[in-house]
Short mmCIF file of C-alpha atoms in Angstrom, two decimals:
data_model
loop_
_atom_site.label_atom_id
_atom_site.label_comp_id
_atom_site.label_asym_id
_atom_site.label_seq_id
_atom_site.Cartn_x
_atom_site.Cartn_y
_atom_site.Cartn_z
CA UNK A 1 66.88 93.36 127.28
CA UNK A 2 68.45 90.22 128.90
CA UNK A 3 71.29 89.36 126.41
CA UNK A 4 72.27 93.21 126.00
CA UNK A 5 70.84 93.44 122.33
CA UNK A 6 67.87 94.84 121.81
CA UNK A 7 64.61 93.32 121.94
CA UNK A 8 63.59 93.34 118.36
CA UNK A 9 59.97 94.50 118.83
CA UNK A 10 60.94 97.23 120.87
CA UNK A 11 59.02 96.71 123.97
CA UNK A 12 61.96 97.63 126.43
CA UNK A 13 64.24 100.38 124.57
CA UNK A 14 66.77 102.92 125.35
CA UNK A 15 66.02 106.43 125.28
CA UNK A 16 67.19 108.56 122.60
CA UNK A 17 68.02 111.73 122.78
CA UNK A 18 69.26 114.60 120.22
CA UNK A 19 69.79 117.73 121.95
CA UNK A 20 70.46 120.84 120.10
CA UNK A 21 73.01 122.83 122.00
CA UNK A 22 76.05 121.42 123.62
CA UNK A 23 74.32 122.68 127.17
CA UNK A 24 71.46 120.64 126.73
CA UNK A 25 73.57 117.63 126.00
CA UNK A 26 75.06 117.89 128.86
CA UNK A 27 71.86 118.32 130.80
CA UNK A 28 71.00 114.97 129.54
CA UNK A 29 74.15 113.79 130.22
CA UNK A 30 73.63 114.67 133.91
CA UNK A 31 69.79 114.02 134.12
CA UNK A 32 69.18 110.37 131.41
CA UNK A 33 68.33 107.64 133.89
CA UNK A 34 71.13 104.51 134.46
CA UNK A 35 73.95 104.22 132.26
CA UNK A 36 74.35 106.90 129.39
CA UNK A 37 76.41 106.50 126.04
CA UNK A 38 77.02 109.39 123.84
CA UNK A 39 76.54 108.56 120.23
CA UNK A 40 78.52 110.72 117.13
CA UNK A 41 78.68 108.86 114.40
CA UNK A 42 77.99 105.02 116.29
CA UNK A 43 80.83 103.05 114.06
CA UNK A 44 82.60 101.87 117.06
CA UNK A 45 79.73 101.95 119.44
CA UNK A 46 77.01 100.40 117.45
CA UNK A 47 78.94 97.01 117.33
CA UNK A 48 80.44 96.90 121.03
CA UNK A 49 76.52 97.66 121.93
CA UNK A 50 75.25 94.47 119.31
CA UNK A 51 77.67 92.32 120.76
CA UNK A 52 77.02 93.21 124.52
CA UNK A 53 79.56 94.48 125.43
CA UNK A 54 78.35 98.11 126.10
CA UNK A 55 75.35 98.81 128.23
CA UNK A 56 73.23 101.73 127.60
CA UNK A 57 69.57 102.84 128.95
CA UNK A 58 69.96 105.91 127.62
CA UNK A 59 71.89 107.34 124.35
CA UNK A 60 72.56 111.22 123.81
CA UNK A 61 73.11 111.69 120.09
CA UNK A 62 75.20 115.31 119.41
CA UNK A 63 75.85 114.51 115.78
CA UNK A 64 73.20 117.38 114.83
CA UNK A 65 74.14 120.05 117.92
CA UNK A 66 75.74 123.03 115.56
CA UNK A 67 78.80 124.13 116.74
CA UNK A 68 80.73 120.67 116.97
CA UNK A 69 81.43 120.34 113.70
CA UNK A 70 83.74 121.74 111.40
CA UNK A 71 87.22 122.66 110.98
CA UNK A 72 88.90 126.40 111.78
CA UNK A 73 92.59 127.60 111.98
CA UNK A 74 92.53 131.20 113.09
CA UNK A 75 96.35 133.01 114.36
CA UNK A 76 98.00 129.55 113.37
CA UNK A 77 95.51 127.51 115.80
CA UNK A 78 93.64 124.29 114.02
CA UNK A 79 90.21 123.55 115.93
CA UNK A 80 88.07 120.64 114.39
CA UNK A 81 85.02 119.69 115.97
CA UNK A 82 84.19 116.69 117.85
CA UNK A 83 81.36 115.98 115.35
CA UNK A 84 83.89 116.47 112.52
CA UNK A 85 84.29 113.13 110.08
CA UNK A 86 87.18 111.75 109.04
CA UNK A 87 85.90 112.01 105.77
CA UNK A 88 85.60 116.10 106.37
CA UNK A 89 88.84 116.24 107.97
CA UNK A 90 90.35 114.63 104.83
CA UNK A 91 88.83 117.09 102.56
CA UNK A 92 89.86 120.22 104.35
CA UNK A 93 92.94 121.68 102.94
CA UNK A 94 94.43 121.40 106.81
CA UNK A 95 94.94 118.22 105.80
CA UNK A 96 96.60 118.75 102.87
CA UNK A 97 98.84 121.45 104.59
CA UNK A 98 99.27 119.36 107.77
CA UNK A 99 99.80 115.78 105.48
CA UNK A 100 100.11 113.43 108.86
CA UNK A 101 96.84 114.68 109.30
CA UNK A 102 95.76 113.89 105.98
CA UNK A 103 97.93 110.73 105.73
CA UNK A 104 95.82 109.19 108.98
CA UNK A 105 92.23 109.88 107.78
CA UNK A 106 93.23 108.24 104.67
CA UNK A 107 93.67 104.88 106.05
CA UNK A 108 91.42 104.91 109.03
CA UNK A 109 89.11 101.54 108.38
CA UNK A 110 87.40 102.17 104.70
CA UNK A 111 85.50 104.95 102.92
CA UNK A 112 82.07 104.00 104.31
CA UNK A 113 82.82 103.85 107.92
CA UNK A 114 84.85 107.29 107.33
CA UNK A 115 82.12 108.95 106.18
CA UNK A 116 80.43 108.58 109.52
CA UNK A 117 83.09 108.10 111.83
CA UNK A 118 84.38 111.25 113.85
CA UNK A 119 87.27 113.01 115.09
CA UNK A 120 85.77 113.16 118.71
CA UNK A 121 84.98 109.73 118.56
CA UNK A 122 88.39 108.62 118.25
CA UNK A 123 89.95 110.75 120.87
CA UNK A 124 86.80 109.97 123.27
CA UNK A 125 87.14 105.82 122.84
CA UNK A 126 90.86 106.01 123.36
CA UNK A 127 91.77 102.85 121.39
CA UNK A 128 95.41 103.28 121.18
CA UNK A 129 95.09 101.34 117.63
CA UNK A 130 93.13 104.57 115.78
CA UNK A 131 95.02 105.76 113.35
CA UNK A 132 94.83 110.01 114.28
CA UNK A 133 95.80 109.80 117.45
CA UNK A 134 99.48 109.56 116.42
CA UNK A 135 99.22 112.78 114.48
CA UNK A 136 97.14 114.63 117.13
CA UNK A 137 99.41 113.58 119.74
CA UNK A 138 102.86 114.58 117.37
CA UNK A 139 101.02 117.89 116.91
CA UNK A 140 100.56 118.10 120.99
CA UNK A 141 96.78 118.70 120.68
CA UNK A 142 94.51 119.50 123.46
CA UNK A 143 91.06 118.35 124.29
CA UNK A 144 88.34 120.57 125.02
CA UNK A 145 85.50 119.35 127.31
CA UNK A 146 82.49 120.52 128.41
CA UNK A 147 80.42 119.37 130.97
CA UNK A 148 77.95 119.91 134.42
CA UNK A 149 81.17 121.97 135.40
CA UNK A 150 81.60 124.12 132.29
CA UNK A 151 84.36 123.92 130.10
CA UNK A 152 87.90 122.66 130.26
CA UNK A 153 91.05 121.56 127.81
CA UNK A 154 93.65 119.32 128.52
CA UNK A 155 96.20 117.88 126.72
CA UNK A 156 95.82 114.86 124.77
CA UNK A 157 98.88 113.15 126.35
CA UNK A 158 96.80 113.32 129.64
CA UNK A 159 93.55 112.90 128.32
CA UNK A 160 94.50 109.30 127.30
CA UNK A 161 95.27 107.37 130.61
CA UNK A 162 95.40 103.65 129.49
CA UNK A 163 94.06 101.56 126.92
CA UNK A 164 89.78 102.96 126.19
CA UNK A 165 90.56 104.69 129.46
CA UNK A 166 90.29 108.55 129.41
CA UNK A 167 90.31 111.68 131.67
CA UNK A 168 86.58 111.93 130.57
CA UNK A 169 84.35 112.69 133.63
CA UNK A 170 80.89 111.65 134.56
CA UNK A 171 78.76 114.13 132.36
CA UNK A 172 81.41 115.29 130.13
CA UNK A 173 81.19 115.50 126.36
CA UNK A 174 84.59 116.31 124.07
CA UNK A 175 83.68 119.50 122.03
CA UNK A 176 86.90 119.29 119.94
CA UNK A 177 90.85 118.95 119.99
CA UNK A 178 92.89 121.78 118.97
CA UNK A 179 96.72 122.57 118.05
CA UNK A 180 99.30 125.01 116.67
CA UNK A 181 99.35 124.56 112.94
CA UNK A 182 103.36 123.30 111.68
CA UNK A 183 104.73 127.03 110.08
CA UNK A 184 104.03 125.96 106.38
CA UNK A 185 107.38 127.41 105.16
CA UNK A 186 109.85 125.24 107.11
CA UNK A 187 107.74 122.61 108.88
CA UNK A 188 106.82 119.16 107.52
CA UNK A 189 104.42 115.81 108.58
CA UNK A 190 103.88 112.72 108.08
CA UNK A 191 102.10 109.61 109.20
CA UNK A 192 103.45 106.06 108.00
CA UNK A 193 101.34 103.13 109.14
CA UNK A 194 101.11 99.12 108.50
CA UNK A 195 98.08 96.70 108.77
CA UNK A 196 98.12 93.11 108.18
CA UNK A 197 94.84 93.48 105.81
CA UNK A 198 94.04 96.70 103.36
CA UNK A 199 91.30 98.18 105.72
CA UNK A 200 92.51 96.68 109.21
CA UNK A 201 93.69 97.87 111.86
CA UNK A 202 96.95 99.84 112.18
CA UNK A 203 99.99 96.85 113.69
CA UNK A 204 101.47 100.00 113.81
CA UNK A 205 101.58 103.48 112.95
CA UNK A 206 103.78 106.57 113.13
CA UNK A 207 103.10 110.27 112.91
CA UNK A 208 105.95 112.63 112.40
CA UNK A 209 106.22 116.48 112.64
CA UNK A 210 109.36 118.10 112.06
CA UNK A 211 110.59 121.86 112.08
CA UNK A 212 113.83 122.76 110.42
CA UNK A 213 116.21 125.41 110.33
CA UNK A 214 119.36 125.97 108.03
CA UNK A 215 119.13 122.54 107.22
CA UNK A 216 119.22 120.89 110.54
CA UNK A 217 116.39 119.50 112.87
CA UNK A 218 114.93 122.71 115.05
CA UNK A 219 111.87 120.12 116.67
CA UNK A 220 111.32 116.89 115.54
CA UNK A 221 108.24 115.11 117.14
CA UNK A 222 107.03 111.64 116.96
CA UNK A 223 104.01 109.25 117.96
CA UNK A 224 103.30 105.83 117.85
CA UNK A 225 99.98 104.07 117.57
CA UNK A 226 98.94 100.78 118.26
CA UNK A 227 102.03 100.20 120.58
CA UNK A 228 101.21 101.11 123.87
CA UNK A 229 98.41 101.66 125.77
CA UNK A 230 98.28 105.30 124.46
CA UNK A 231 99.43 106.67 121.30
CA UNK A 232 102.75 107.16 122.86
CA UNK A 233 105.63 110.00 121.63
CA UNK A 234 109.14 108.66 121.09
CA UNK A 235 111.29 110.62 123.39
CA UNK A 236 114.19 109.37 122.69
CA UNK A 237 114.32 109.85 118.67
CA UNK A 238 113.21 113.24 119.46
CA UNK A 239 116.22 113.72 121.90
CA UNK A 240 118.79 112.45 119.23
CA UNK A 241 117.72 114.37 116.23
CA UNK A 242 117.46 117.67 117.69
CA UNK A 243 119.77 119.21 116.63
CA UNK A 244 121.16 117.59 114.13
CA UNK A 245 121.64 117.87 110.23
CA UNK A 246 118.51 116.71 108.48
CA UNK A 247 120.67 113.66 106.77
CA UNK A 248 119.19 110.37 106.06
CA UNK A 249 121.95 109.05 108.45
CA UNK A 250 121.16 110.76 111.61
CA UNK A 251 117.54 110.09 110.66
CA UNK A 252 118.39 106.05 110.17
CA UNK A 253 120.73 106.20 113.65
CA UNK A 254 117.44 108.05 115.50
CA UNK A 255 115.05 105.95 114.24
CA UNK A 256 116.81 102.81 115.71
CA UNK A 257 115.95 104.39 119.30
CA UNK A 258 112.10 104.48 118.74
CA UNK A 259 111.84 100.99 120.56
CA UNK A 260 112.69 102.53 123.74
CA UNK A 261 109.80 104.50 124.21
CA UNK A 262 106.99 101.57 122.94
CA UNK A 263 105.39 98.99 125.21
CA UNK A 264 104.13 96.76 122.30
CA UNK A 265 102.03 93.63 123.04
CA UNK A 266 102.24 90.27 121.95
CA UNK A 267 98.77 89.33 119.54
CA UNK A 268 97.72 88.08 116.45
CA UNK A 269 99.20 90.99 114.57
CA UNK A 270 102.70 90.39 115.87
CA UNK A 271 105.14 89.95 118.31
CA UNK A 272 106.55 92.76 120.15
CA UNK A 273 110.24 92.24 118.89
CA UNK A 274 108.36 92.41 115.13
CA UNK A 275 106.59 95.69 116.22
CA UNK A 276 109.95 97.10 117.57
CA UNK A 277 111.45 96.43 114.05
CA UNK A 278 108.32 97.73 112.16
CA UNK A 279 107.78 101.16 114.37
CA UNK A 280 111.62 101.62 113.90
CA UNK A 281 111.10 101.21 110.12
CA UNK A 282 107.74 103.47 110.53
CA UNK A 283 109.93 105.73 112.36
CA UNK A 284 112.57 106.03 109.46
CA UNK A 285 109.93 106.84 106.55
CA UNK A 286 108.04 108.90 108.35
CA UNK A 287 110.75 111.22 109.48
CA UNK A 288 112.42 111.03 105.69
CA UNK A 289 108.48 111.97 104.52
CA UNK A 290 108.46 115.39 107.20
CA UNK A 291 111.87 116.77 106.62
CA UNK A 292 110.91 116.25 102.58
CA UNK A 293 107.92 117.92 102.83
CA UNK A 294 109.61 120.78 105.24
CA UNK A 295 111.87 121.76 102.55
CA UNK A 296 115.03 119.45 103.50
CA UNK A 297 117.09 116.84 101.67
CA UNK A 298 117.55 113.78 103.62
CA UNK B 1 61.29 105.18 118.77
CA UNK B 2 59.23 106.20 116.10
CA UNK B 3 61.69 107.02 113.07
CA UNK B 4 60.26 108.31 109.90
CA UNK B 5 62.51 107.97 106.72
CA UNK B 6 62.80 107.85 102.31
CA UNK B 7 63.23 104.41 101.19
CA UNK B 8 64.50 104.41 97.76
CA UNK B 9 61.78 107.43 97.06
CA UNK B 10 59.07 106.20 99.38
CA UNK B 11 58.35 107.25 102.80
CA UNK B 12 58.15 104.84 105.43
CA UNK B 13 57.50 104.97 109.27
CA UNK B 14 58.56 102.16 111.46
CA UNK B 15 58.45 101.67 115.70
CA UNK B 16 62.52 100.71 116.76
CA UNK B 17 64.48 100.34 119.33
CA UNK B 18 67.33 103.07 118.87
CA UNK B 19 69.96 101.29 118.90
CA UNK B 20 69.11 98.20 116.67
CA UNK B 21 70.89 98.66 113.13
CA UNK B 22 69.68 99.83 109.97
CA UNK B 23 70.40 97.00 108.51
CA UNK B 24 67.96 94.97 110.35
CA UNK B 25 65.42 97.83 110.35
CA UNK B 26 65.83 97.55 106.13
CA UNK B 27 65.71 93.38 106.00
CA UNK B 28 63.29 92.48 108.43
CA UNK B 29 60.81 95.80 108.76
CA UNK B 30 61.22 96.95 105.69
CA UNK B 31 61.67 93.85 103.52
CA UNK B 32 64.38 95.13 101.71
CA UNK B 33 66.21 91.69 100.93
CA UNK B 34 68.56 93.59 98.87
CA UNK B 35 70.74 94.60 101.39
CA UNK B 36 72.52 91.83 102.92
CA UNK B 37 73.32 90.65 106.31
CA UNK B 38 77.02 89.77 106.36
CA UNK B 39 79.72 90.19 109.46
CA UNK B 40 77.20 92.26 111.15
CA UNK B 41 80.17 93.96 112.48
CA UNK B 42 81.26 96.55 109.95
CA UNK B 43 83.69 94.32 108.02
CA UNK B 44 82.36 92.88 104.50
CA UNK B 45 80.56 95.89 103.34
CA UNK B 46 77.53 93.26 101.98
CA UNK B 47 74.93 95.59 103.71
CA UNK B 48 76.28 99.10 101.74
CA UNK B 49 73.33 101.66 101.62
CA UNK B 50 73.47 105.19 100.32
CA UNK B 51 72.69 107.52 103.75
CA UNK B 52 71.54 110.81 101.85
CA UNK B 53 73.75 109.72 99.30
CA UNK B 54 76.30 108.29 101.00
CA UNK B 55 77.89 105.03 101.03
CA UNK B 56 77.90 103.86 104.93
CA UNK B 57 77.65 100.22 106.08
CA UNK B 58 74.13 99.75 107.52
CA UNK B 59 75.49 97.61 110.33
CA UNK B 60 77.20 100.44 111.69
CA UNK B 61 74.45 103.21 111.43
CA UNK B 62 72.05 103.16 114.82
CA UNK B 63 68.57 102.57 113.55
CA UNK B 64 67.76 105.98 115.46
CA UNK B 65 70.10 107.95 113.01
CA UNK B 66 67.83 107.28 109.93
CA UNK B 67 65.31 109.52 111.51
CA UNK B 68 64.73 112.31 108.21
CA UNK B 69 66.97 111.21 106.35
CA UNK B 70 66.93 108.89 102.87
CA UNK B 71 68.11 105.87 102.22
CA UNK B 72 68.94 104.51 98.81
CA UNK B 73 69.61 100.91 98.32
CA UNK B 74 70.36 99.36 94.98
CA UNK B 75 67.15 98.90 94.39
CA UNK B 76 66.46 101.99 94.40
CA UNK B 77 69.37 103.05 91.66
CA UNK B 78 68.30 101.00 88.73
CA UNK B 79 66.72 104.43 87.30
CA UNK B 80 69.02 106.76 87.96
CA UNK B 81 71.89 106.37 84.56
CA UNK B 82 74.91 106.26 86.69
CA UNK B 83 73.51 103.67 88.54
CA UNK B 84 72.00 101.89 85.94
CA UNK B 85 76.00 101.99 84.33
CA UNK B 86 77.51 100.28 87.21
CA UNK B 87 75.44 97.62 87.31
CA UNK B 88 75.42 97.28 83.57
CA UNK B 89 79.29 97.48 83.74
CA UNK B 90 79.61 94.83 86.50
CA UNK B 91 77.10 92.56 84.01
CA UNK B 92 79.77 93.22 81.21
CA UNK B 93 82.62 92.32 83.00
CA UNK B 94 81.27 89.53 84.54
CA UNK B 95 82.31 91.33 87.88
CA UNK B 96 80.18 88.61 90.27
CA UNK B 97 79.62 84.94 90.85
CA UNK B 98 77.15 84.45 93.70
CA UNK B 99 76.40 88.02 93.38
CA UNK B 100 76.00 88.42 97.45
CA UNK B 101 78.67 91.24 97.82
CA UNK B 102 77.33 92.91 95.00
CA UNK B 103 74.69 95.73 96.05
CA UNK B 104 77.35 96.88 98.60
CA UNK B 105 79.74 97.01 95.95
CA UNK B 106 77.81 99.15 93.42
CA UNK B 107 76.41 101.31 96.40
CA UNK B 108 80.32 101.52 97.05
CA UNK B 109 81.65 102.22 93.59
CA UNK B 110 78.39 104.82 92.72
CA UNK B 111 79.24 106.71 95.82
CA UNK B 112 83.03 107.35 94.96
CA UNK B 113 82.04 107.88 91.18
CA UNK B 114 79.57 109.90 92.62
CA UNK B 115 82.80 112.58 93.88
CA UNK B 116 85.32 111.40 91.49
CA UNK B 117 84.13 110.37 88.24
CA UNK B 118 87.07 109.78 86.20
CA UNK B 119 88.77 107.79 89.12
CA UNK B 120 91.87 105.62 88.55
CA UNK B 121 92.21 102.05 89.62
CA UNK B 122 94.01 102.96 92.85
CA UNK B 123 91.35 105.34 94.20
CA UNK B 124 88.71 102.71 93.03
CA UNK B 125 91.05 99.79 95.09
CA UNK B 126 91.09 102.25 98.12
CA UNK B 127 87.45 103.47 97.46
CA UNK B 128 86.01 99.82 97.84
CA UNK B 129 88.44 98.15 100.15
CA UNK B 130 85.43 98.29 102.59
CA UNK B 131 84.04 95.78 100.43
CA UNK B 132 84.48 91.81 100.67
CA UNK B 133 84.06 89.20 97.68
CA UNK B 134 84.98 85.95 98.51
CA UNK B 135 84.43 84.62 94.83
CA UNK B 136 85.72 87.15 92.09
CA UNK B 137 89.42 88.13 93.46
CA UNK B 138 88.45 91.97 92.66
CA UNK B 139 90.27 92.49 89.66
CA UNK B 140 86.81 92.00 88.03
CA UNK B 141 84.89 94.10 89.80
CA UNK B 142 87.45 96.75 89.54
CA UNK B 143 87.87 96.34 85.43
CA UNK B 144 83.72 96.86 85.55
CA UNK B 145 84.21 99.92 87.91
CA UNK B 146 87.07 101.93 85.84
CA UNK B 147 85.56 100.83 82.73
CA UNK B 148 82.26 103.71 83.76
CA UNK B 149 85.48 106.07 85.31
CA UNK B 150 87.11 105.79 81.80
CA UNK B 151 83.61 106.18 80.26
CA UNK B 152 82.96 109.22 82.36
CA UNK B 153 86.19 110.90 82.20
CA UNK B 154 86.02 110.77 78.78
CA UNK B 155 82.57 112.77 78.22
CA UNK B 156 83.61 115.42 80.15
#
């Protein structure tokens, strides 16, 4: 391997490994030789790999290791699996019950790379630009990690340091994200995103989750993607509708606020005054989607 | 690696590296000119193959993954009858031009028939919107595709 593809008749290859148990990933983890990847489902490491950009001697596949798949909500906790597709996730009633949830796997890239593509993945690569990070963060997940050290959760908002940047450490595989389920009888979500072609990218994306109570907001929570370098919650929106009646005015006079708590950049997909304007629309719809689904009348 | 795999009903072993992609390991070791190379980067869909039944992009699937597993490309479809309705449909409809997007869109549209047979035209939009044509402007290929949903939903 000089260009960092592969030599096409395989005389100088990675290894590949596909360990059974999450230990013996981790064993590999510690033990492969040079520079390790994992591999899940490969959509987003496959490419950066073709192109060079990734080097790995070694590759430790856990797609197969039971246990890291699969979606469970037991006492009003959600765990789904690091292994877990989007296309599972989708078809799990969570994400019917939990629609931001349901809302984000729907428009993550396009059917085929869904199918393949994982939950784990997306927190692990921490691209601020995936789509279910927004929801995960609105729903304050945590992150549960295993590794040579045994096992450990931390919060999403500081398992995502910076743009691909993660609290990940040397050895250390995500086993899944988990988070209180919204109560279904007064709690509502939503995620709102736009993307400058049908199966792009998100130019931005908002997740909301919002509890009521007698008809005015009891917690309102709300994450941007795509405008930071980390899905990033919108403090100040929070702040202001707290509180208040669940009217489609204090939701409109909120939503203007979401730009304070974004960091957008300027690239092909806009402008960061445009990305203000859009995550304050975002903002808007989302939080009008939430408080309809949580019983209210905005 | 060694990895053993079903291609379109026959089994085939082949000597990769891991992490080339399946769809070189189908074009260039396994002659199977039907899927086509395309973006390469998991844009245009061109190089849709059915992964245990699956529609996945083969530029995006690790050569190493195939390991046990079947594959299904379009040639491989032409007996089954769904399959041989899509493509039939997409004749009818005149639903290609240079035809190159093609086997990724049938792979595409029998996969989502596949779990939804009676699909409307905005499923089938969202279903295939991994897909590229660059001649057609879609609205062909999603008349040929609703035309076997209609066809479908209507037997049952």
């Amino acid at each position: 391997m000089t260009d960092g593809t592969a030599d096409a008749t395989g005389r100088s290859e990675a290894d590949y490994y596909r360990p059974e148990t999450v230990e013996a990933a981790c064993r590999r983890l510690r033990d492969a030789d040079g520079r390790v990847r994992i591999v899940a489902g490969g959509q987003t490491l496959l490419p950066l790999v073709r192109q060079g950009l990734v080097d790995a001697d070694a590759f430790v596949d856990v797609s197969a290791v039971p246990g890291l798949s699969g979606v469970t909500v037991e006492d009003g906790r959600a765990t789904v699996g690091a292994t877990t597709t989007y296309a599972e996730l989708a078809d799990h009633g969570l994400a019917d019950r939990v629609a931001a949830l349901g809302e984000a796997c729907a428009v993550v890239a396009d059917r085929q790379v869904r199918t393949l593509g994982t939950v784990g993945g997306a927190v692990a690569h921490g691209d601020p630009t995936f789509d279910l990070l927004a929801p995960l963060r609105a729903l304050d997940a945590d992150v549960g990690l295993a590794g040579p050290d045994g096992r450990r959760r931390v919060p999403l908002s500081e398992f995502l340091i910076g743009h691909l940047r993660t609290d990940r450490h040397e050895g250390e595989l995500v086993t899944d994200v988990t988070f209180d389920r919204p109560d279904p009888e007064r709690s509502g979500s939503a995620y709102e995103r736009h993307a400058a072609a049908g199966s792009g990218r998100a130019t931005a994306g908002v997740a909301a989750v919002v509890t009521l109570v007698d008809g005015a907001v009891e917690t309102a929570r709300v994450a941007c993607s795509a405008v930071a370098d980390t899905p990033v919650r919108a403090h100040a929106v929070e702040g202001d509708l707290t509180g208040e009646a669940a009217s489609a005015e204090a939701v409109a006079a909120a939503s203007e606020r979401a730009p304070a708590d974004i960091d957008p950049i300027d690239d092909e997909a806009g402008s960061p005054a445009y990305k203000r304007r859009l995550v304050a629309t975002l903002t808007e719809r989302s939080l009008l989607s939430a408080i309809g689904r949580a019983g209210g009348s905005p | 690696m060694r990895v053993a795999f079903e291609l379109d009903g026959e089994e085939r072993t082949v000597e990769t590296p891991p992490d080339r992609s399946l769809r070189e390991l189908l074009r260039e070791d396994c002659d199977a000119r039907s899927v086509k190379a395309g973006c390469d980067g998991g844009r245009c869909g061109a190089c849709t193959v059915l992964l245990d039944g699956d529609a996945v992009k083969a530029c995006l699937v690790m050569a190493a993954k195939v390991d046990g597993r079947s594959v299904t490309t379009v040639e491989g479809i032409a007996t089954g009858s769904l399959g041989r309705e899509v493509q039939d449909a997409f004749e009818e409809h005149s639903a290609l031009q240079c035809g190159y997007c093609t086997p990724g869109f049938v792979l595409s549209a029998l996969a989502h028939l596949d779990d939804d047979p009676d699909a409307d035209r905005e499923a089938l939009r969202s279903a295939l919107s991994g897909n590229v044509c660059r001649c057609t402007g879609y609205e062909k290929i999603i008349d040929a595709v609703a035309a076997v949903a209609e066809r479908r939903g209507d037997a049952e």
